[in-house]
């Protein structure tokens, strides 16, 4: 009983910070529910830009190649053979991790939490079986009237305390590592959630925004429109424009949203951060290996919540620089070309709702020395 109570108290304490974080994030949950219940009736205004965006899509896609490649950049084919960055069939474990924090977190789960959970469960099960067999009415007709045992009470208080301390240390350590501010030389990318697609802004590279929509299947698009192929990624997970980042370099990932709360989540990078309108959340991330990593919006955000995948493509730094150039951006430190070439993503970006967070992006873009 004491053990259970202590466990509950600790669980409550662990849950508290997330509650505290989550609370200011939903000042008005009502519009979201309303929107889900009756998307067309409740929010005609919100529906309109989406239609416009969908109509604009073919026009924006027209000058682009059918496989998403640009001069100097060809989208990387996902590593299906090793299920890198995506779930594996019949897998019960976490996905393979491609960040240091992810590997640490997976180790905490598999090497500390699971063994402790297993041992405690088996121990409690053993005690229950012992009580059932040894102390039933037939086997033990005259019960003992013992009420206190100081030694055993000290033991069953101390051992749970030690177990909880043993769990708390790596947990808090992981938490601190995850929220450690990114170093000054980190590459900043701002992910903005829209209903229902993502926009990735690169304030350190000229501030261009890449608009990322889910790729539809071949049978679902009009003739001549781009559709998903195996090179893009699994069904419902592939996007027309990926969030391209350098591998092995610290990233400062900021999230925000333009309409409702979204969440930027990529399981194989151990990354999940709410994208809240009017707020800028930030977490650092270093991807250890070049590759394509898939994720999804992880906050119920309306009718097409399930159709706004996240595709992160980590490239070696020199290939990333080539991609930035192809987008019309500039590398920090490089001389700025006199007339900035129009970004390739510009038509798509123009169709998107006006970027609301430019004041935030501007100071970050400043240190282009
Ligand atoms: Cu969303």
Short mmCIF file of C-alpha atoms and ligand atoms in Angstrom, two decimals:
data_model
loop_
_atom_site.label_atom_id
_atom_site.label_comp_id
_atom_site.label_asym_id
_atom_site.label_seq_id
_atom_site.Cartn_x
_atom_site.Cartn_y
_atom_site.Cartn_z
CA UNK A 1 0.00 0.00 0.00
CA UNK A 2 2.75 2.40 1.01
CA UNK A 3 4.66 1.41 -2.09
CA UNK A 4 1.66 2.06 -4.29
CA UNK A 5 1.04 5.43 -2.68
CA UNK A 6 4.66 6.49 -3.14
CA UNK A 7 4.57 5.33 -6.73
CA UNK A 8 1.43 7.35 -7.38
CA UNK A 9 2.91 10.45 -5.76
CA UNK A 10 6.04 10.17 -7.88
CA UNK A 11 4.02 9.56 -11.02
CA UNK A 12 1.94 12.64 -10.27
CA UNK A 13 5.08 14.69 -9.76
CA UNK A 14 6.50 13.45 -13.04
CA UNK A 15 3.28 14.24 -14.88
CA UNK A 16 3.09 17.74 -13.42
CA UNK A 17 5.68 19.58 -15.55
CA UNK A 18 4.08 18.34 -18.75
CA UNK A 19 0.68 19.43 -17.49
CA UNK A 20 2.08 22.81 -16.60
CA UNK A 21 3.56 23.09 -20.09
CA UNK A 22 0.42 21.88 -21.76
CA UNK A 23 -2.00 24.14 -19.95
CA UNK A 24 -1.11 27.51 -21.36
CA UNK A 25 -0.90 25.81 -24.72
CA UNK A 26 -4.67 25.28 -24.91
CA UNK A 27 -6.20 28.58 -23.97
CA UNK A 28 -9.19 27.87 -26.20
CA UNK A 29 -9.80 24.19 -26.86
CA UNK A 30 -13.32 24.94 -28.08
CA UNK A 31 -12.53 26.02 -31.67
CA UNK A 32 -10.54 22.85 -32.29
CA UNK A 33 -13.37 20.55 -31.24
CA UNK A 34 -15.89 22.62 -33.14
CA UNK A 35 -13.71 22.43 -36.19
CA UNK A 36 -13.43 18.66 -35.98
CA UNK A 37 -17.15 18.22 -35.44
CA UNK A 38 -18.25 20.31 -38.39
CA UNK A 39 -15.32 21.48 -40.48
CA UNK A 40 -17.38 23.00 -43.27
CA UNK A 41 -20.10 24.73 -41.26
CA UNK A 42 -18.04 25.90 -38.31
CA UNK A 43 -15.07 27.38 -40.13
CA UNK A 44 -15.91 28.48 -43.63
CA UNK A 45 -13.16 31.07 -43.37
CA UNK A 46 -10.55 28.49 -42.46
CA UNK A 47 -11.69 26.11 -45.19
CA UNK A 48 -11.35 28.71 -47.93
CA UNK A 49 -7.54 29.14 -47.88
CA UNK A 50 -7.13 25.36 -47.93
CA UNK A 51 -9.17 25.11 -51.11
CA UNK A 52 -7.18 27.95 -52.61
CA UNK A 53 -3.97 26.22 -51.60
CA UNK A 54 -5.08 22.95 -53.19
CA UNK A 55 -6.03 24.77 -56.37
CA UNK A 56 -2.68 26.53 -56.43
CA UNK A 57 -0.74 23.32 -55.96
CA UNK A 58 -0.62 22.15 -59.61
CA UNK A 59 0.42 25.62 -60.73
CA UNK A 60 3.24 25.63 -58.18
CA UNK A 61 4.26 22.10 -59.11
CA UNK A 62 4.32 22.81 -62.84
CA UNK A 63 7.88 24.12 -63.16
CA UNK A 64 9.14 21.35 -60.86
CA UNK A 65 10.42 17.94 -61.75
CA UNK A 66 8.18 14.97 -61.11
CA UNK A 67 10.55 13.48 -58.53
CA UNK A 68 11.18 16.65 -56.55
CA UNK A 69 14.76 17.06 -57.72
CA UNK A 70 16.36 20.47 -58.20
CA UNK A 71 19.59 21.55 -59.88
CA UNK A 72 22.31 20.02 -57.70
CA UNK A 73 19.89 18.05 -55.55
CA UNK A 74 18.12 14.71 -55.97
CA UNK A 75 15.89 13.51 -53.14
CA UNK A 76 17.49 10.64 -51.23
CA UNK A 77 15.75 7.27 -51.50
CA UNK A 78 14.64 6.05 -48.06
CA UNK A 79 16.50 3.00 -46.71
CA UNK A 80 13.66 0.49 -46.82
CA UNK A 81 15.99 -2.50 -46.40
CA UNK A 82 17.00 -1.41 -42.89
CA UNK A 83 13.75 0.44 -42.10
CA UNK A 84 15.73 3.59 -41.32
CA UNK A 85 13.47 6.40 -40.10
CA UNK A 86 10.28 4.41 -40.42
CA UNK A 87 8.43 1.70 -38.50
CA UNK A 88 9.38 -1.91 -39.11
CA UNK A 89 6.81 -4.68 -39.61
CA UNK A 90 6.06 -6.61 -36.38
CA UNK A 91 8.36 -4.32 -34.39
CA UNK A 92 7.38 -3.87 -30.73
CA UNK A 93 10.40 -1.80 -29.69
CA UNK A 94 11.04 1.89 -30.34
CA UNK A 95 12.34 2.66 -33.83
CA UNK A 96 16.09 2.61 -34.33
CA UNK A 97 17.43 5.96 -33.09
CA UNK A 98 19.55 8.39 -35.10
CA UNK A 99 20.35 11.02 -32.49
CA UNK A 100 22.45 10.76 -29.34
CA UNK A 101 19.50 11.62 -27.11
CA UNK A 102 17.39 9.02 -28.88
CA UNK A 103 19.96 6.32 -28.33
CA UNK A 104 20.28 7.32 -24.67
CA UNK A 105 16.51 7.34 -24.21
CA UNK A 106 16.11 3.97 -25.86
CA UNK A 107 18.88 2.61 -23.64
CA UNK A 108 17.13 3.96 -20.51
CA UNK A 109 13.95 2.23 -21.58
CA UNK A 110 15.46 -1.10 -22.54
CA UNK A 111 18.28 -1.37 -19.99
CA UNK A 112 16.75 0.29 -16.92
CA UNK A 113 12.98 0.65 -17.06
CA UNK A 114 11.96 -2.64 -18.66
CA UNK A 115 14.13 -4.85 -16.36
CA UNK A 116 12.89 -2.99 -13.25
CA UNK A 117 9.28 -3.26 -14.38
CA UNK A 118 9.73 -6.97 -15.10
CA UNK A 119 11.40 -7.74 -11.77
CA UNK A 120 8.79 -5.81 -9.74
CA UNK A 121 5.90 -7.44 -11.61
CA UNK A 122 7.30 -10.95 -11.10
CA UNK A 123 8.08 -10.22 -7.42
CA UNK A 124 4.53 -8.97 -6.72
CA UNK A 125 3.04 -11.89 -8.64
CA UNK A 126 5.19 -14.29 -6.55
CA UNK A 127 4.05 -12.68 -3.29
CA UNK A 128 0.41 -12.94 -4.34
CA UNK A 129 0.78 -16.60 -5.27
CA UNK A 130 2.54 -17.28 -1.95
CA UNK A 131 -0.28 -15.62 0.00
CA UNK A 132 -2.92 -17.54 -1.97
CA UNK A 133 -1.26 -20.92 -1.41
CA UNK A 134 0.29 -20.57 2.04
CA UNK A 135 -2.18 -18.35 3.88
CA UNK A 136 -5.61 -19.47 2.72
CA UNK A 137 -8.17 -20.54 5.31
CA UNK A 138 -7.45 -24.25 4.91
CA UNK A 139 -3.64 -24.09 4.97
CA UNK A 140 -3.50 -21.50 7.76
CA UNK A 141 -6.62 -21.85 9.97
CA UNK A 142 -5.26 -19.72 12.85
CA UNK A 143 -3.90 -16.43 11.43
CA UNK A 144 -1.03 -14.65 13.15
CA UNK A 145 -1.95 -11.45 14.99
CA UNK A 146 1.35 -9.70 14.23
CA UNK A 147 0.75 -6.02 13.42
CA UNK A 148 4.17 -4.38 13.18
CA UNK A 149 7.63 -5.36 12.02
CA UNK A 150 10.07 -2.48 12.06
CA UNK A 151 12.69 -4.20 9.95
CA UNK A 152 10.31 -5.08 7.13
CA UNK A 153 8.72 -1.61 7.18
CA UNK A 154 12.10 0.06 6.81
CA UNK A 155 12.99 -2.30 3.97
CA UNK A 156 9.78 -1.79 2.01
CA UNK A 157 10.16 1.97 2.30
CA UNK A 158 13.87 2.18 1.51
CA UNK A 159 13.99 -0.16 -1.48
CA UNK A 160 11.26 1.67 -3.45
CA UNK A 161 12.97 4.97 -2.66
CA UNK A 162 16.26 3.63 -4.04
CA UNK A 163 14.51 2.25 -7.13
CA UNK A 164 12.83 5.59 -7.80
CA UNK A 165 16.10 7.47 -7.33
CA UNK A 166 17.74 5.06 -9.75
CA UNK A 167 15.05 5.84 -12.33
CA UNK A 168 14.93 9.57 -11.61
CA UNK A 169 18.62 10.17 -12.22
CA UNK A 170 18.79 9.07 -15.88
CA UNK A 171 15.28 10.46 -16.57
CA UNK A 172 16.16 13.96 -15.38
CA UNK A 173 19.51 13.72 -17.11
CA UNK A 174 17.75 12.90 -20.40
CA UNK A 175 15.27 15.73 -19.87
CA UNK A 176 18.11 18.19 -19.30
CA UNK A 177 19.96 16.94 -22.39
CA UNK A 178 16.86 17.29 -24.56
CA UNK A 179 16.29 20.88 -23.54
CA UNK A 180 19.92 21.95 -23.52
CA UNK A 181 20.05 25.10 -25.66
CA UNK A 182 21.60 24.59 -29.08
CA UNK A 183 25.17 25.93 -29.50
CA UNK A 184 25.67 29.29 -31.19
CA UNK A 185 26.75 27.69 -34.48
CA UNK A 186 23.62 25.52 -34.72
CA UNK A 187 21.54 25.62 -37.90
CA UNK A 188 18.09 27.08 -37.21
CA UNK A 189 15.00 25.65 -38.87
CA UNK A 190 11.54 26.86 -38.01
CA UNK A 191 8.76 24.35 -38.61
CA UNK A 192 5.34 25.96 -38.91
CA UNK A 193 2.22 23.83 -38.72
CA UNK A 194 -0.64 24.82 -41.02
CA UNK A 195 -4.00 23.13 -41.56
CA UNK A 196 -2.86 20.72 -43.01
CA UNK A 197 0.74 20.88 -44.13
CA UNK A 198 4.12 22.02 -42.86
CA UNK A 199 6.30 24.99 -43.73
CA UNK A 200 10.04 24.92 -43.02
CA UNK A 201 11.78 28.28 -42.80
CA UNK A 202 15.57 28.65 -42.90
CA UNK A 203 16.35 31.99 -41.20
CA UNK A 204 20.14 31.38 -41.27
CA UNK A 205 20.06 30.81 -45.03
CA UNK A 206 18.15 33.79 -46.35
CA UNK A 207 14.81 33.06 -44.72
CA UNK A 208 13.21 31.04 -47.53
CA UNK A 209 10.30 28.77 -46.65
CA UNK A 210 9.77 25.27 -48.04
CA UNK A 211 6.13 24.22 -48.12
CA UNK A 212 5.66 20.51 -47.57
CA UNK A 213 2.46 18.75 -48.62
CA UNK A 214 1.70 15.04 -48.51
CA UNK A 215 2.14 13.27 -51.84
CA UNK A 216 -1.00 11.55 -53.09
CA UNK A 217 -1.16 8.14 -54.73
CA UNK A 218 -1.02 7.81 -58.51
CA UNK A 219 -4.75 7.11 -58.83
CA UNK A 220 -5.71 10.15 -56.73
CA UNK A 221 -4.11 12.93 -58.77
CA UNK A 222 -5.05 14.57 -62.03
CA UNK A 223 -3.06 13.66 -65.13
CA UNK A 224 0.36 15.29 -65.17
CA UNK A 225 0.40 15.99 -61.44
CA UNK A 226 3.11 14.65 -59.22
CA UNK A 227 2.24 11.53 -57.25
CA UNK A 228 4.09 9.41 -54.67
CA UNK A 229 6.69 6.90 -55.82
CA UNK A 230 8.79 4.51 -53.73
CA UNK A 231 11.64 7.02 -53.92
CA UNK A 232 9.52 9.52 -51.97
CA UNK A 233 8.63 7.24 -49.08
CA UNK A 234 5.89 4.95 -47.76
CA UNK A 235 2.23 5.66 -48.47
CA UNK A 236 0.79 8.55 -46.40
CA UNK A 237 4.32 9.36 -45.14
CA UNK A 238 5.87 10.98 -48.23
CA UNK A 239 5.93 14.73 -48.84
CA UNK A 240 6.56 16.72 -52.01
CA UNK A 241 9.21 18.94 -50.38
CA UNK A 242 11.26 17.62 -47.49
CA UNK A 243 12.77 19.37 -44.51
CA UNK A 244 16.39 19.10 -45.62
CA UNK A 245 19.01 19.51 -42.87
CA UNK A 246 22.73 18.83 -42.49
CA UNK A 247 23.69 15.60 -40.68
CA UNK A 248 26.19 15.65 -37.81
CA UNK A 249 25.59 19.36 -37.19
CA UNK A 250 23.62 20.70 -34.20
CA UNK A 251 20.17 21.87 -35.29
CA UNK A 252 18.01 24.40 -33.49
CA UNK A 253 14.49 23.33 -34.34
CA UNK A 254 11.78 25.83 -33.58
CA UNK A 255 8.10 25.04 -33.90
CA UNK A 256 5.08 27.26 -34.18
CA UNK A 257 1.70 27.12 -35.90
CA UNK A 258 -0.39 29.46 -37.98
CA UNK A 259 -3.87 28.25 -37.08
CA UNK A 260 -4.35 25.53 -34.44
CA UNK A 261 -1.98 23.45 -32.32
CA UNK A 262 0.07 20.91 -34.26
CA UNK A 263 3.03 18.83 -33.05
CA UNK A 264 6.27 18.17 -34.88
CA UNK A 265 7.25 14.58 -34.17
CA UNK A 266 9.81 12.22 -35.71
CA UNK A 267 10.08 8.97 -33.70
CA UNK A 268 13.46 7.82 -35.05
CA UNK A 269 15.04 11.15 -34.00
CA UNK A 270 13.41 11.09 -30.54
CA UNK A 271 11.89 14.43 -31.36
CA UNK A 272 8.42 15.70 -30.48
CA UNK A 273 7.56 19.31 -29.87
CA UNK A 274 4.18 21.06 -29.87
CA UNK A 275 3.66 23.73 -32.52
CA UNK A 276 1.47 26.34 -30.86
CA UNK A 277 0.08 29.48 -32.55
CA UNK A 278 1.70 32.62 -31.16
CA UNK A 279 4.51 30.73 -29.46
CA UNK A 280 7.96 29.64 -30.51
CA UNK A 281 9.07 26.34 -28.98
CA UNK A 282 12.64 25.26 -29.39
CA UNK A 283 14.68 22.11 -28.98
CA UNK A 284 18.10 21.12 -30.20
CA UNK A 285 18.80 18.00 -32.26
CA UNK A 286 21.84 16.48 -33.92
CA UNK A 287 21.16 13.76 -36.48
CA UNK A 288 24.03 11.30 -36.43
CA UNK A 289 23.66 9.79 -39.91
CA UNK A 290 22.52 11.00 -43.34
CA UNK A 291 19.14 9.51 -44.17
CA UNK A 292 15.42 10.09 -44.60
CA UNK A 293 13.41 10.14 -41.38
CA UNK A 294 9.62 10.08 -41.32
CA UNK A 295 7.22 11.54 -38.79
CA UNK A 296 3.69 12.86 -38.49
CA UNK A 297 1.79 15.71 -36.93
CA UNK A 298 1.07 14.42 -33.43
CA UNK A 299 -1.61 16.78 -32.18
CA UNK A 300 -5.20 16.39 -33.36
CA UNK A 301 -5.48 19.46 -35.56
CA UNK A 302 -8.59 18.95 -37.66
CA UNK A 303 -10.04 16.97 -40.51
CA UNK A 304 -6.79 16.26 -42.36
CA UNK A 305 -4.60 15.82 -39.28
CA UNK A 306 -3.57 12.36 -40.47
CA UNK A 307 -2.37 13.71 -43.81
CA UNK A 308 0.42 16.10 -42.87
CA UNK A 309 3.50 13.87 -42.68
CA UNK A 310 6.95 15.14 -41.78
CA UNK A 311 9.92 14.05 -43.87
CA UNK A 312 13.37 15.03 -42.61
CA UNK A 313 16.25 14.44 -45.02
CA UNK A 314 19.66 14.70 -43.38
CA UNK A 315 22.44 15.31 -45.90
CA UNK A 316 26.21 15.66 -45.57
CA UNK A 317 26.92 19.40 -45.03
CA UNK A 318 28.26 20.01 -48.56
CA UNK A 319 25.15 18.46 -50.14
CA UNK A 320 23.01 20.52 -47.79
CA UNK A 321 24.79 23.65 -49.04
CA UNK A 322 23.97 22.62 -52.62
CA UNK A 323 20.31 22.18 -51.67
CA UNK A 324 20.25 25.62 -50.01
CA UNK A 325 21.65 27.10 -53.23
CA UNK A 326 18.99 25.29 -55.27
CA UNK A 327 16.34 26.85 -53.03
CA UNK A 328 17.75 30.31 -53.73
CA UNK A 329 19.16 30.65 -50.23
CA UNK A 330 22.63 31.58 -49.01
CA UNK A 331 25.01 29.84 -46.64
CA UNK A 332 25.93 31.85 -43.56
CA UNK A 333 29.32 33.47 -44.10
CA UNK A 334 28.98 33.34 -47.88
CA UNK A 335 28.82 36.65 -49.74
CA UNK A 336 25.24 37.57 -50.48
CA UNK A 337 24.51 37.62 -54.23
CA UNK A 338 23.35 41.10 -55.25
CA UNK A 339 19.89 40.25 -56.60
CA UNK A 340 18.60 37.29 -54.60
CA UNK A 341 17.38 34.61 -56.99
CA UNK A 342 13.69 33.86 -56.45
CA UNK A 343 13.28 30.83 -54.24
CA UNK A 344 12.02 27.75 -56.02
CA UNK A 345 9.44 27.23 -53.31
CA UNK A 346 8.21 30.80 -53.70
CA UNK A 347 5.00 30.10 -55.65
CA UNK A 348 3.97 27.48 -53.14
CA UNK A 349 4.92 29.74 -50.27
CA UNK A 350 2.88 32.55 -51.73
CA UNK A 351 -0.20 30.34 -51.77
CA UNK A 352 0.28 29.57 -48.11
CA UNK A 353 -1.21 31.84 -45.44
CA UNK A 354 0.94 34.89 -44.88
CA UNK A 355 3.90 34.05 -42.60
CA UNK A 356 2.92 35.49 -39.26
CA UNK A 357 6.16 34.95 -37.42
CA UNK A 358 8.56 36.94 -39.56
CA UNK A 359 9.57 39.22 -36.69
CA UNK A 360 10.86 36.12 -34.93
CA UNK A 361 12.73 34.84 -37.97
CA UNK A 362 14.32 38.18 -38.70
CA UNK A 363 16.65 38.47 -35.67
CA UNK A 364 17.72 34.87 -36.12
CA UNK A 365 18.69 35.62 -39.73
CA UNK A 366 20.74 38.60 -38.63
CA UNK A 367 24.01 36.83 -37.70
CA UNK A 368 24.93 36.40 -41.37
CA UNK A 369 28.44 37.73 -40.88
CU1 LIG B 1 -1.38 19.06 -37.40
#
